[in-house]
């Protein structure tokens, strides 16, 4: 996903822009560029590759000299990664822009502009917006922005410079997030908070169809009609340290180790007198009790957290739960409606498919509950009810602590719902809630043994493909373990319901094929063991993640990692940690870019 920054102040703009962009690298990108007001007008420096390539280019060709400008990291959607396709883009003589999002009708607009004699140099949809702004620009930036946005369909956050308004940055957004930072006599625009934390923690959230103006006098906001808007100044609860690695080799390892604290920050404020209490999120037992069905809709790891939620809620609250991939849900004419609850789980709160699924469900009459980590994000702001997870900034593309706090919220919801529906009594609810509060300490114990897992991971490195198998909650965990391994080690793997293997997939087993078996559910243990024996008999090398009381024979497990045993229901909180670490160490040992794996972005705000 692209990153936008902008700066108005007294410092060397080029240096500030590149530094701010470096804090957005986690979003994934393949080119970068800046545009600066200089005494010779707006100067652009941009290049394919990393920020280091851009800095090298400026060192060789000259760094634009000025105190006001915009910057961009591009994650290619329209047009390959190249110098000419990188941002910023010019429109005619007056307009220079950076853009995050997708202009859905850019082809039609491009044809119209070409018919009016406009010449294009890039393949991007962004250049179309730049030319459109220039077409409508007659000296009033706000009027030009308002007019151009009427023609545009799609998502965008834009940073805009008008050549005859030196020292001013204009910004506008629809869907794609954008904030306006306010420091000591300096102002910023940015796609996300980490970009500005070094300079200020104070920012405004730009809302849909709002226009911001930043200049030497400060910041101001208006709507598309030019009416002034007053906004609330927010303060980020992150500090720079939190967004840095704090001594860990990778953000992912840091974030895996932050899980105990993240759980405490997320869960403890929602427990009152030993029982779940979500009233500050707009949720009461009464509001939960009457839902006919519950849908949990999300993408990737967040969807896997939803799978845990399904097992937990159905088992103890006895309410039907439908888990769906957001990109499937939104196009299958879902049967959701009045009286149903849809839970949208999202770390970034900006995932396009999850946001669209929530809007569809709302239109169909369902009540929407968002479980989101990023404060003030689109999904967070549009949901009827909202539970913030407090994992803090998750920088690594591979989600770990966000998953952990997402499932911890699933437990809180499940316990409160089960109590509200009378399916468990208060004593049982207290017992389960207390166990949830014990998980951070158990996770800390597991993390102390991470070297054991590093050793296990060595045996996976040369695998062409491997299976993760499990039953019930262990199957949900297998799904998450498999995704983690794939996305950062690039080793192909597949999660499979252990009981389903004999219906075809077991034919894949070759001699020496690694199979990671998750066996934490005592109620299903015997069945899972027989499935492990099936694959072992066919030559698989088995890696077992199980409870500490189980001592598997050599004909079951070639390698075994035992985790402390608590109630079956809460074992995912513990058993996911070795699965995260297996993926992490496999990626490191294969020399991959663990935090920024190829082809991936931290938040997928495009379809
Ligand atoms: C997980 O490791 C991935 N980063 C990805 O599957 C992610 O969980 C998914 O894109 C959903 O993102 P969200 O939680 O920000 O909506």
CSV table of N, CA, C and O in Angstrom, one decimal, residues 309-399:
chain,number,residue,atom,x,y,z
A,309,UNK,N,-12.9,-17.4,17.1
A,309,UNK,CA,-14.1,-16.9,17.7
A,309,UNK,C,-15.3,-17.7,17.4
A,309,UNK,O,-16.1,-18.0,18.3
A,310,UNK,N,-15.4,-18.3,16.2
A,310,UNK,CA,-16.5,-19.2,15.9
A,310,UNK,C,-16.6,-20.4,16.9
A,310,UNK,O,-17.6,-20.7,17.5
A,311,UNK,N,-15.4,-21.1,17.0
A,311,UNK,CA,-15.4,-22.3,17.9
A,311,UNK,C,-15.8,-21.9,19.3
A,311,UNK,O,-16.5,-22.6,20.0
A,312,UNK,N,-15.2,-20.7,19.8
A,312,UNK,CA,-15.5,-20.3,21.2
A,312,UNK,C,-16.9,-20.0,21.4
A,312,UNK,O,-17.6,-20.5,22.3
A,313,UNK,N,-17.5,-19.1,20.5
A,313,UNK,CA,-18.8,-18.6,20.7
A,313,UNK,C,-19.8,-19.7,20.6
A,313,UNK,O,-20.8,-19.9,21.4
A,314,UNK,N,-19.7,-20.6,19.6
A,314,UNK,CA,-20.6,-21.7,19.4
A,314,UNK,C,-20.5,-22.7,20.5
A,314,UNK,O,-21.6,-23.2,21.0
A,315,UNK,N,-19.3,-22.9,21.0
A,315,UNK,CA,-19.2,-24.0,22.0
A,315,UNK,C,-19.8,-23.5,23.3
A,315,UNK,O,-20.5,-24.3,24.0
A,316,UNK,N,-19.6,-22.3,23.7
A,316,UNK,CA,-20.1,-21.9,25.1
A,316,UNK,C,-21.3,-21.0,25.1
A,316,UNK,O,-22.1,-21.0,26.0
A,317,UNK,N,-21.6,-20.3,24.0
A,317,UNK,CA,-22.8,-19.5,24.0
A,317,UNK,C,-23.9,-20.1,23.2
A,317,UNK,O,-25.1,-19.7,23.2
A,318,UNK,N,-23.5,-21.2,22.4
A,318,UNK,CA,-24.5,-21.9,21.6
A,318,UNK,C,-25.3,-21.0,20.6
A,318,UNK,O,-26.5,-21.1,20.4
A,319,UNK,N,-24.6,-20.0,20.0
A,319,UNK,CA,-25.1,-19.1,19.0
A,319,UNK,C,-24.4,-19.5,17.7
A,319,UNK,O,-23.2,-19.6,17.6
A,320,UNK,N,-25.2,-19.6,16.6
A,320,UNK,CA,-24.5,-20.0,15.3
A,320,UNK,C,-23.6,-18.8,14.9
A,320,UNK,O,-24.0,-17.6,15.0
A,321,UNK,N,-22.4,-19.2,14.4
A,321,UNK,CA,-21.5,-18.2,13.9
A,321,UNK,C,-21.0,-18.6,12.5
A,321,UNK,O,-20.6,-19.7,12.3
A,322,UNK,N,-21.2,-17.6,11.6
A,322,UNK,CA,-20.7,-17.9,10.2
A,322,UNK,C,-19.4,-17.0,10.0
A,322,UNK,O,-19.4,-15.8,10.2
A,323,UNK,N,-18.3,-17.7,9.8
A,323,UNK,CA,-17.1,-17.0,9.5
A,323,UNK,C,-16.9,-16.9,8.0
A,323,UNK,O,-17.1,-17.9,7.3
A,324,UNK,N,-16.5,-15.8,7.5
A,324,UNK,CA,-16.4,-15.6,6.0
A,324,UNK,C,-15.2,-14.7,5.7
A,324,UNK,O,-14.9,-13.8,6.4
A,325,UNK,N,-14.6,-15.0,4.6
A,325,UNK,CA,-13.6,-14.2,4.0
A,325,UNK,C,-14.3,-13.0,3.4
A,325,UNK,O,-15.3,-13.1,2.7
A,326,UNK,N,-13.8,-11.8,3.7
A,326,UNK,CA,-14.5,-10.6,3.4
A,326,UNK,C,-14.7,-10.4,1.8
A,326,UNK,O,-15.8,-10.1,1.4
A,327,UNK,N,-13.7,-10.8,1.1
A,327,UNK,CA,-13.8,-10.7,-0.4
A,327,UNK,C,-14.8,-11.7,-1.0
A,327,UNK,O,-15.3,-11.5,-2.1
A,328,UNK,N,-15.1,-12.7,-0.2
A,328,UNK,CA,-16.2,-13.7,-0.6
A,328,UNK,C,-17.5,-13.2,-0.1
A,328,UNK,O,-18.5,-13.1,-0.9
A,329,UNK,N,-17.6,-12.8,1.1
A,329,UNK,CA,-18.9,-12.3,1.7
A,329,UNK,C,-19.5,-11.2,0.9
A,329,UNK,O,-20.7,-11.3,0.6
A,330,UNK,N,-18.7,-10.3,0.5
A,330,UNK,CA,-19.3,-9.1,-0.1
A,330,UNK,C,-19.9,-9.4,-1.5
A,330,UNK,O,-20.7,-8.6,-2.0
A,331,UNK,N,-19.6,-10.5,-2.1
A,331,UNK,CA,-20.1,-10.7,-3.5
A,331,UNK,C,-21.0,-12.0,-3.6
A,331,UNK,O,-21.4,-12.4,-4.6
A,332,UNK,N,-21.4,-12.5,-2.4
A,332,UNK,CA,-22.2,-13.7,-2.5
A,332,UNK,C,-23.6,-13.5,-2.0
A,332,UNK,O,-24.4,-14.4,-1.6
A,333,UNK,N,-24.0,-12.2,-2.1
A,333,UNK,CA,-25.4,-11.8,-1.7
A,333,UNK,C,-25.7,-12.5,-0.4
A,333,UNK,O,-26.7,-13.3,-0.3
A,334,UNK,N,-25.0,-12.2,0.7
A,334,UNK,CA,-25.1,-12.8,2.0
A,334,UNK,C,-26.5,-12.7,2.6
A,334,UNK,O,-27.2,-11.7,2.3
A,335,UNK,N,-27.0,-13.7,3.3
A,335,UNK,CA,-28.3,-13.7,3.9
A,335,UNK,C,-28.4,-12.9,5.2
A,335,UNK,O,-29.4,-13.1,5.9
A,336,UNK,N,-27.5,-12.1,5.4
A,336,UNK,CA,-27.4,-11.3,6.7
A,336,UNK,C,-28.5,-10.3,6.6
A,336,UNK,O,-28.9,-9.8,5.5
A,337,UNK,N,-29.0,-9.9,7.8
A,337,UNK,CA,-30.1,-8.8,7.8
A,337,UNK,C,-30.4,-8.4,9.2
A,337,UNK,O,-29.6,-8.6,10.1
A,338,UNK,N,-31.5,-7.8,9.4
A,338,UNK,CA,-32.0,-7.2,10.6
A,338,UNK,C,-31.9,-8.3,11.7
A,338,UNK,O,-32.2,-9.5,11.4
A,339,UNK,N,-31.3,-8.0,12.9
A,339,UNK,CA,-31.3,-9.0,14.0
A,339,UNK,C,-30.0,-9.8,14.0
A,339,UNK,O,-29.8,-10.6,14.9
A,340,UNK,N,-29.2,-9.6,12.9
A,340,UNK,CA,-27.9,-10.3,12.9
A,340,UNK,C,-26.8,-9.4,13.3
A,340,UNK,O,-26.9,-8.2,13.2
A,341,UNK,N,-25.7,-9.9,13.8
A,341,UNK,CA,-24.6,-9.2,14.2
A,341,UNK,C,-23.4,-9.6,13.3
A,341,UNK,O,-23.2,-10.7,13.0
A,342,UNK,N,-22.7,-8.6,12.7
A,342,UNK,CA,-21.5,-8.9,11.9
A,342,UNK,C,-20.3,-8.3,12.7
A,342,UNK,O,-20.3,-7.1,13.1
A,343,UNK,N,-19.4,-9.1,12.9
A,343,UNK,CA,-18.1,-8.7,13.6
A,343,UNK,C,-17.0,-8.6,12.5
A,343,UNK,O,-16.7,-9.6,11.9
A,344,UNK,N,-16.5,-7.4,12.3
A,344,UNK,CA,-15.4,-7.1,11.4
A,344,UNK,C,-14.1,-7.0,12.2
A,344,UNK,O,-14.0,-6.2,13.0
A,345,UNK,N,-13.2,-7.9,11.9
A,345,UNK,CA,-11.9,-7.9,12.6
A,345,UNK,C,-10.9,-7.4,11.6
A,345,UNK,O,-10.8,-7.8,10.5
A,346,UNK,N,-10.1,-6.4,12.1
A,346,UNK,CA,-9.1,-5.8,11.2
A,346,UNK,C,-8.1,-5.0,12.1
A,346,UNK,O,-8.4,-4.2,12.9
A,347,UNK,N,-6.8,-5.4,11.9
A,347,UNK,CA,-5.7,-4.7,12.6
A,347,UNK,C,-5.6,-3.2,12.1
A,347,UNK,O,-5.7,-2.3,12.9
A,348,UNK,N,-5.6,-3.1,10.8
A,348,UNK,CA,-5.4,-1.7,10.2
A,348,UNK,C,-6.7,-0.9,10.2
A,348,UNK,O,-6.7,0.3,10.2
A,349,UNK,N,-7.8,-1.6,10.2
A,349,UNK,CA,-9.1,-0.8,10.1
A,349,UNK,C,-9.3,-0.2,8.7
A,349,UNK,O,-10.2,0.6,8.5
A,350,UNK,N,-8.4,-0.5,7.7
A,350,UNK,CA,-8.5,0.1,6.4
A,350,UNK,C,-8.6,-0.9,5.3
A,350,UNK,O,-8.6,-0.6,4.1
A,351,UNK,N,-8.7,-2.2,5.6
A,351,UNK,CA,-8.7,-3.3,4.6
A,351,UNK,C,-9.9,-3.1,3.7
A,351,UNK,O,-11.1,-3.2,4.3
A,352,UNK,N,-9.7,-2.9,2.4
A,352,UNK,CA,-10.8,-2.5,1.6
A,352,UNK,C,-12.0,-3.5,1.6
A,352,UNK,O,-13.2,-3.2,1.7
A,353,UNK,N,-11.6,-4.8,1.5
A,353,UNK,CA,-12.7,-5.8,1.4
A,353,UNK,C,-13.5,-5.9,2.8
A,353,UNK,O,-14.7,-6.1,2.8
A,354,UNK,N,-12.8,-5.7,3.9
A,354,UNK,CA,-13.4,-5.8,5.2
A,354,UNK,C,-14.3,-4.6,5.4
A,354,UNK,O,-15.5,-4.7,5.9
A,355,UNK,N,-13.9,-3.4,4.9
A,355,UNK,CA,-14.7,-2.2,5.0
A,355,UNK,C,-15.9,-2.3,4.2
A,355,UNK,O,-17.0,-2.0,4.6
A,356,UNK,N,-15.7,-2.8,3.0
A,356,UNK,CA,-16.9,-3.0,2.0
A,356,UNK,C,-17.9,-4.0,2.6
A,356,UNK,O,-19.1,-3.8,2.5
A,357,UNK,N,-17.4,-5.0,3.2
A,357,UNK,CA,-18.2,-6.1,3.8
A,357,UNK,C,-19.1,-5.5,4.9
A,357,UNK,O,-20.3,-5.7,5.0
A,358,UNK,N,-18.4,-4.6,5.7
A,358,UNK,CA,-19.2,-4.0,6.8
A,358,UNK,C,-20.2,-3.1,6.3
A,358,UNK,O,-21.4,-3.1,6.7
A,359,UNK,N,-19.9,-2.3,5.3
A,359,UNK,CA,-20.9,-1.4,4.7
A,359,UNK,C,-22.1,-2.1,4.1
A,359,UNK,O,-23.2,-1.7,4.2
A,360,UNK,N,-21.8,-3.2,3.4
A,360,UNK,CA,-22.8,-4.1,2.8
A,360,UNK,C,-23.8,-4.6,3.9
A,360,UNK,O,-25.0,-4.5,3.8
A,361,UNK,N,-23.2,-5.1,5.0
A,361,UNK,CA,-24.0,-5.7,6.1
A,361,UNK,C,-24.8,-4.6,6.7
A,361,UNK,O,-26.0,-4.9,7.0
A,362,UNK,N,-24.3,-3.4,6.9
A,362,UNK,CA,-25.0,-2.3,7.5
A,362,UNK,C,-26.2,-2.0,6.6
A,362,UNK,O,-27.3,-1.8,7.0
A,363,UNK,N,-26.0,-2.0,5.3
A,363,UNK,CA,-27.0,-1.6,4.3
A,363,UNK,C,-28.1,-2.7,4.4
A,363,UNK,O,-29.3,-2.4,4.2
A,364,UNK,N,-27.8,-3.9,4.7
A,364,UNK,CA,-28.7,-5.0,4.7
A,364,UNK,C,-29.4,-5.1,6.1
A,364,UNK,O,-30.3,-6.0,6.3
A,365,UNK,N,-29.1,-4.2,7.0
A,365,UNK,CA,-29.8,-4.1,8.2
A,365,UNK,C,-29.2,-4.7,9.4
A,365,UNK,O,-29.7,-4.7,10.5
A,366,UNK,N,-28.0,-5.3,9.2
A,366,UNK,CA,-27.3,-5.9,10.4
A,366,UNK,C,-26.7,-4.9,11.3
A,366,UNK,O,-26.4,-3.7,10.9
A,367,UNK,N,-26.4,-5.3,12.5
A,367,UNK,CA,-25.7,-4.5,13.4
A,367,UNK,C,-24.2,-4.8,13.3
A,367,UNK,O,-23.8,-5.9,13.1
A,368,UNK,N,-23.4,-3.7,13.3
A,368,UNK,CA,-21.9,-3.9,13.0
A,368,UNK,C,-21.1,-3.7,14.2
A,368,UNK,O,-21.3,-2.7,14.9
A,369,UNK,N,-20.2,-4.6,14.5
A,369,UNK,CA,-19.2,-4.5,15.6
A,369,UNK,C,-17.8,-4.6,15.0
A,369,UNK,O,-17.5,-5.6,14.3
A,370,UNK,N,-17.0,-3.6,15.2
A,370,UNK,CA,-15.6,-3.7,14.7
A,370,UNK,C,-14.6,-4.0,15.8
A,370,UNK,O,-14.8,-3.5,16.9
A,371,UNK,N,-13.7,-4.9,15.5
A,371,UNK,CA,-12.6,-5.2,16.4
A,371,UNK,C,-11.3,-4.8,15.7
A,371,UNK,O,-10.9,-5.4,14.7
A,372,UNK,N,-10.8,-3.6,16.1
A,372,UNK,CA,-9.8,-2.9,15.3
A,372,UNK,C,-8.6,-2.5,16.2
A,372,UNK,O,-8.8,-2.1,17.3
A,373,UNK,N,-7.4,-2.5,15.6
A,373,UNK,CA,-6.2,-2.0,16.3
A,373,UNK,C,-5.9,-0.6,16.1
A,373,UNK,O,-5.4,0.1,17.0
A,374,UNK,N,-6.1,-0.1,14.8
A,374,UNK,CA,-5.6,1.2,14.4
A,374,UNK,C,-6.7,2.2,14.8
A,374,UNK,O,-7.8,2.2,14.3
A,375,UNK,N,-6.4,3.1,15.8
A,375,UNK,CA,-7.3,4.1,16.3
A,375,UNK,C,-7.8,5.0,15.2
A,375,UNK,O,-7.0,5.5,14.3
A,376,UNK,N,-9.1,5.3,15.1
A,376,UNK,CA,-9.6,6.3,14.2
A,376,UNK,C,-9.6,5.8,12.8
A,376,UNK,O,-9.9,6.6,11.8
A,377,UNK,N,-9.4,4.5,12.5
A,377,UNK,CA,-9.4,4.0,11.1
A,377,UNK,C,-10.8,4.0,10.6
A,377,UNK,O,-11.8,4.1,11.3
A,378,UNK,N,-11.0,3.8,9.3
A,378,UNK,CA,-12.3,3.9,8.7
A,378,UNK,C,-13.2,2.8,9.2
A,378,UNK,O,-14.4,3.2,9.6
A,379,UNK,N,-12.8,1.6,9.4
A,379,UNK,CA,-13.7,0.6,9.9
A,379,UNK,C,-14.1,0.9,11.4
A,379,UNK,O,-15.3,0.8,11.8
A,380,UNK,N,-13.2,1.4,12.1
A,380,UNK,CA,-13.4,1.8,13.5
A,380,UNK,C,-14.5,2.9,13.5
A,380,UNK,O,-15.4,2.9,14.4
A,381,UNK,N,-14.4,3.9,12.6
A,381,UNK,CA,-15.3,5.0,12.7
A,381,UNK,C,-16.7,4.7,12.2
A,381,UNK,O,-17.6,5.4,12.5
A,382,UNK,N,-16.8,3.7,11.3
A,382,UNK,CA,-18.1,3.5,10.7
A,382,UNK,C,-18.9,2.4,11.4
A,382,UNK,O,-20.1,2.3,11.1
A,383,UNK,N,-18.3,1.7,12.3
A,383,UNK,CA,-19.1,0.6,12.9
A,383,UNK,C,-20.1,1.1,14.0
A,383,UNK,O,-19.9,2.2,14.6
A,384,UNK,N,-21.2,0.3,14.2
A,384,UNK,CA,-22.1,0.7,15.2
A,384,UNK,C,-21.5,0.6,16.6
A,384,UNK,O,-21.7,1.4,17.5
A,385,UNK,N,-20.8,-0.5,16.8
A,385,UNK,CA,-20.1,-0.8,18.1
A,385,UNK,C,-18.6,-1.1,17.8
A,385,UNK,O,-18.3,-1.5,16.7
A,386,UNK,N,-17.8,-0.8,18.8
A,386,UNK,CA,-16.3,-0.8,18.5
A,386,UNK,C,-15.5,-1.3,19.7
A,386,UNK,O,-15.7,-0.8,20.8
A,387,UNK,N,-14.7,-2.3,19.4
A,387,UNK,CA,-13.8,-2.8,20.5
A,387,UNK,C,-12.4,-2.5,19.9
A,387,UNK,O,-12.0,-3.2,18.9
A,388,UNK,N,-11.7,-1.6,20.5
A,388,UNK,CA,-10.3,-1.4,20.1
A,388,UNK,C,-9.4,-2.4,20.7
A,388,UNK,O,-9.6,-2.7,21.9
A,389,UNK,N,-8.5,-3.1,19.9
A,389,UNK,CA,-7.5,-3.9,20.6
A,389,UNK,C,-6.3,-2.9,20.8
A,389,UNK,O,-6.2,-1.9,20.2
A,390,UNK,N,-5.6,-3.2,21.9
A,390,UNK,CA,-4.5,-2.3,22.2
A,390,UNK,C,-3.1,-3.0,22.1
A,390,UNK,O,-2.3,-3.1,23.0
A,391,UNK,N,-2.9,-3.5,20.9
A,391,UNK,CA,-1.6,-4.1,20.6
A,391,UNK,C,-0.5,-3.1,20.4
A,391,UNK,O,0.7,-3.5,20.3
A,392,UNK,N,-0.9,-1.8,20.2
A,392,UNK,CA,0.1,-0.8,19.8
A,392,UNK,C,0.5,-1.0,18.3
A,392,UNK,O,-0.1,-1.9,17.6
A,393,UNK,N,1.4,-0.2,17.8
A,393,UNK,CA,1.7,-0.3,16.4
A,393,UNK,C,2.2,-1.6,16.0
A,393,UNK,O,3.2,-2.1,16.6
A,394,UNK,N,1.6,-2.3,15.0
A,394,UNK,CA,2.1,-3.5,14.5
A,394,UNK,C,2.8,-3.2,13.1
A,394,UNK,O,2.1,-3.0,12.1
A,395,UNK,N,4.1,-3.2,13.1
A,395,UNK,CA,4.9,-2.8,11.9
A,395,UNK,C,5.2,-3.9,11.0
A,395,UNK,O,5.0,-3.8,9.8
A,396,UNK,N,5.5,-5.1,11.5
A,396,UNK,CA,5.8,-6.3,10.6
A,396,UNK,C,4.5,-6.6,9.8
A,396,UNK,O,3.4,-6.5,10.3
A,397,UNK,N,4.8,-6.9,8.5
A,397,UNK,CA,3.6,-7.2,7.7
A,397,UNK,C,2.9,-8.5,8.2
A,397,UNK,O,1.7,-8.6,8.2
A,398,UNK,N,3.7,-9.4,8.7
A,398,UNK,CA,3.1,-10.6,9.3
A,398,UNK,C,2.5,-10.3,10.6
A,398,UNK,O,3.2,-9.9,11.6
A,399,UNK,N,1.2,-10.5,10.8
A,399,UNK,CA,0.5,-10.1,12.0
A,399,UNK,C,0.7,-11.2,13.1
A,399,UNK,O,0.4,-12.4,12.8
